[in-house]
Coordinates of N, CA and C in Angstrom, one line a residue:
P1 N 75.1 61.9 153.6 CA 75.2 61.9 152.2 C 74.4 63.0 151.6
Y2 N 74.8 63.5 150.4 CA 74.1 64.6 149.8 C 73.0 64.0 148.9
R3 N 71.9 63.8 149.5 CA 70.7 63.2 148.7 C 69.5 63.6 149.5
P4 N 68.3 63.7 148.9 CA 67.1 64.1 149.6 C 66.8 63.1 150.7
R5 N 66.4 63.6 151.9 CA 66.0 62.8 153.0 C 64.9 61.8 152.7
T6 N 64.0 62.2 151.9 CA 62.8 61.4 151.6 C 63.0 60.3 150.5
Q7 N 64.2 60.4 149.8 CA 64.5 59.4 148.8 C 64.8 58.1 149.4
P8 N 64.1 57.0 149.0 CA 64.4 55.7 149.6 C 65.9 55.3 149.5
W9 N 66.3 54.7 150.5 CA 67.7 54.2 150.6 C 67.9 53.0 149.7
P10 N 68.9 52.8 148.9 CA 69.1 51.6 148.1 C 69.2 50.4 149.0
H11 N 68.5 49.4 148.5 CA 68.5 48.1 149.3 C 68.1 46.9 148.3
F12 N 68.5 45.7 148.8 CA 68.2 44.5 148.0 C 67.8 43.5 149.0
C13 N 66.6 42.9 148.8 CA 66.1 41.8 149.7 C 66.2 42.3 151.2
D14 N 65.7 43.5 151.4 CA 65.7 44.1 152.8 C 67.1 44.3 153.4
Q15 N 68.1 44.3 152.6 CA 69.5 44.6 153.1 C 69.9 45.9 152.5
P16 N 70.1 46.9 153.4 CA 70.5 48.2 152.9 C 71.9 48.3 152.4
Y17 N 72.1 49.0 151.3 CA 73.5 49.2 150.8 C 74.2 50.2 151.7
D18 N 75.5 50.1 151.8 CA 76.4 51.0 152.5 C 76.8 52.1 151.6
L19 N 76.8 53.3 152.1 CA 77.4 54.4 151.3 C 78.9 54.3 151.3
L20 N 79.4 54.1 150.1 CA 80.9 53.9 150.0 C 81.6 55.2 149.8
A21 N 81.1 56.1 149.0 CA 81.7 57.4 148.8 C 80.8 58.3 148.1
Q22 N 81.1 59.6 148.2 CA 80.4 60.6 147.3 C 81.5 61.6 146.9
V23 N 81.3 62.0 145.6 CA 82.3 62.9 145.0 C 81.5 64.1 144.4
R24 N 82.0 65.3 144.8 CA 81.4 66.5 144.3 C 82.2 66.9 143.0
L25 N 81.5 67.0 141.9 CA 82.2 67.2 140.6 C 82.0 68.6 140.0
V26 N 81.3 69.5 140.8 CA 80.9 70.8 140.3 C 82.2 71.6 139.8
E27 N 83.2 71.5 140.7 CA 84.4 72.3 140.4 C 85.3 71.7 139.3
S28 N 85.0 70.5 138.8 CA 85.8 69.8 137.9 C 85.3 69.8 136.5
R29 N 84.2 70.5 136.2 CA 83.6 70.5 134.9 C 84.5 71.0 133.8
D30 N 85.5 71.9 134.1 CA 86.4 72.4 133.1 C 87.4 71.3 132.7
I31 N 87.5 70.2 133.5 CA 88.4 69.1 133.2 C 87.6 67.9 132.6
I32 N 86.5 67.6 133.2 CA 85.8 66.4 132.8 C 84.6 66.7 131.9
G33 N 84.2 67.9 131.8 CA 83.0 68.2 130.9 C 81.7 68.1 131.7
D34 N 80.6 68.0 131.0 CA 79.3 67.9 131.6 C 79.1 66.6 132.2
T35 N 78.3 66.5 133.3 CA 78.0 65.3 134.0 C 76.5 65.3 134.3
P36 N 75.9 64.1 134.5 CA 74.4 64.1 134.8 C 74.0 64.7 136.0
G37 N 74.9 65.1 136.9 CA 74.6 65.7 138.2 C 75.8 66.4 138.8
D38 N 75.7 66.9 140.0 CA 76.7 67.7 140.6 C 77.5 66.8 141.6
F39 N 76.8 65.7 142.1 CA 77.5 64.8 143.1 C 77.2 63.4 142.5
L40 N 78.2 62.5 142.7 CA 78.1 61.1 142.4 C 78.2 60.3 143.7
L41 N 77.2 59.6 144.0 CA 77.3 58.8 145.2 C 77.4 57.3 144.9
F42 N 78.3 56.6 145.6 CA 78.6 55.2 145.4 C 78.0 54.4 146.6
F43 N 77.2 53.4 146.3 CA 76.7 52.5 147.4 C 77.1 51.1 147.0
A44 N 77.4 50.3 148.1 CA 77.9 48.9 147.9 C 77.1 48.0 148.8
L45 N 76.9 46.8 148.3 CA 76.3 45.7 149.1 C 77.1 44.4 148.9
V46 N 77.6 43.8 149.9 CA 78.3 42.5 149.8 C 77.3 41.5 150.5
S47 N 76.9 40.6 149.7 CA 76.0 39.6 150.1 C 76.3 38.2 149.5
D48 N 76.4 37.2 150.3 CA 76.7 35.8 149.7 C 77.9 35.8 148.8
G49 N 78.9 36.6 149.2 CA 80.1 36.6 148.4 C 80.1 37.5 147.1
Y50 N 79.0 38.1 146.9 CA 78.9 39.0 145.7 C 78.9 40.4 146.1
L51 N 79.5 41.3 145.2 CA 79.6 42.7 145.4 C 78.6 43.3 144.4
D52 N 77.7 44.2 144.9 CA 76.8 44.9 144.0 C 77.0 46.4 144.3
L53 N 77.1 47.2 143.2 CA 77.2 48.6 143.4 C 76.0 49.4 142.8
V54 N 75.7 50.5 143.4 CA 74.7 51.4 142.9 C 75.3 52.8 142.8
F55 N 75.1 53.4 141.7 CA 75.6 54.8 141.5 C 74.4 55.7 141.4
E56 N 74.5 56.9 142.0 CA 73.4 57.8 142.1 C 73.9 59.2 141.9
W57 N 73.3 59.9 141.0 CA 73.6 61.3 140.7 C 72.7 62.2 141.5
Q58 N 73.2 63.3 142.1 CA 72.4 64.3 142.8 C 72.9 65.7 142.3
N59 N 71.9 66.6 142.4 CA 72.3 68.0 142.0 C 72.3 68.9 143.3
L60 N 73.0 70.0 143.2 CA 73.1 71.0 144.2 C 71.7 71.6 144.5
G61 N 71.4 72.0 145.7 CA 70.2 72.7 146.0 C 69.2 71.8 146.8
I62 N 69.6 70.7 147.3 CA 68.8 69.9 148.1 C 68.7 70.5 149.5
A63 N 67.5 70.8 150.0 CA 67.3 71.5 151.2 C 67.2 70.5 152.4
D64 N 66.5 69.4 152.2 CA 66.2 68.5 153.3 C 67.1 67.3 153.2
L65 N 68.3 67.4 153.8 CA 69.3 66.3 153.8 C 69.1 65.3 154.9
P66 N 69.5 64.1 154.7 CA 69.3 63.1 155.8 C 70.2 63.4 157.0
T67 N 69.8 63.0 158.2 CA 70.6 63.0 159.4 C 71.2 61.7 159.6
A68 N 72.1 61.6 160.6 CA 72.7 60.3 160.9 C 71.6 59.2 161.3
A69 N 70.5 59.7 161.9 CA 69.5 58.8 162.2 C 68.7 58.2 161.0
D70 N 68.8 58.9 159.9 CA 68.1 58.4 158.7 C 68.9 57.4 157.9
I71 N 70.2 57.2 158.2 CA 71.0 56.3 157.5 C 71.0 54.9 158.1
P72 N 70.7 53.9 157.3 CA 70.7 52.5 157.9 C 72.0 52.1 158.5
A73 N 71.9 51.3 159.5 CA 73.2 50.9 160.2 C 74.0 50.1 159.2
S74 N 75.3 50.3 159.3 CA 76.2 49.6 158.4 C 76.6 48.2 159.0
R75 N 76.8 47.3 158.1 CA 77.3 45.9 158.5 C 78.8 45.8 158.4
T76 N 79.4 46.9 157.9 CA 80.9 46.9 157.7 C 81.5 48.1 158.4
N77 N 82.8 48.1 158.6 CA 83.5 49.2 159.2 C 83.5 50.4 158.2
R78 N 83.3 51.6 158.7 CA 83.3 52.8 157.8 C 84.6 53.6 158.0
L79 N 85.0 54.2 157.0 CA 86.2 55.1 157.0 C 85.8 56.4 156.5
T80 N 85.9 57.5 157.3 CA 85.6 58.8 156.8 C 86.9 59.4 156.3
A81 N 86.8 59.9 155.1 CA 88.0 60.6 154.5 C 87.6 61.8 153.7
Y82 N 88.5 62.8 153.7 CA 88.2 64.1 153.0 C 89.2 64.3 151.9

């Protein structure tokens, strides 16, 4: 994910959220206008039958990105899409 490696991962009651998607909006500003950041990340947590979402804006220029080892293990199947 495009976010600082040192930024705490979203979690609730010691359960980490799963990264659901990230969208780069830099090239779309002529269509959608200004945005609070360059990337929008979507995180999701399903717990006790409830779905909770966290949205996070990030800007270009992050030098220290997380590696696969920094990402908490997912409790759900992941799908990579481009």
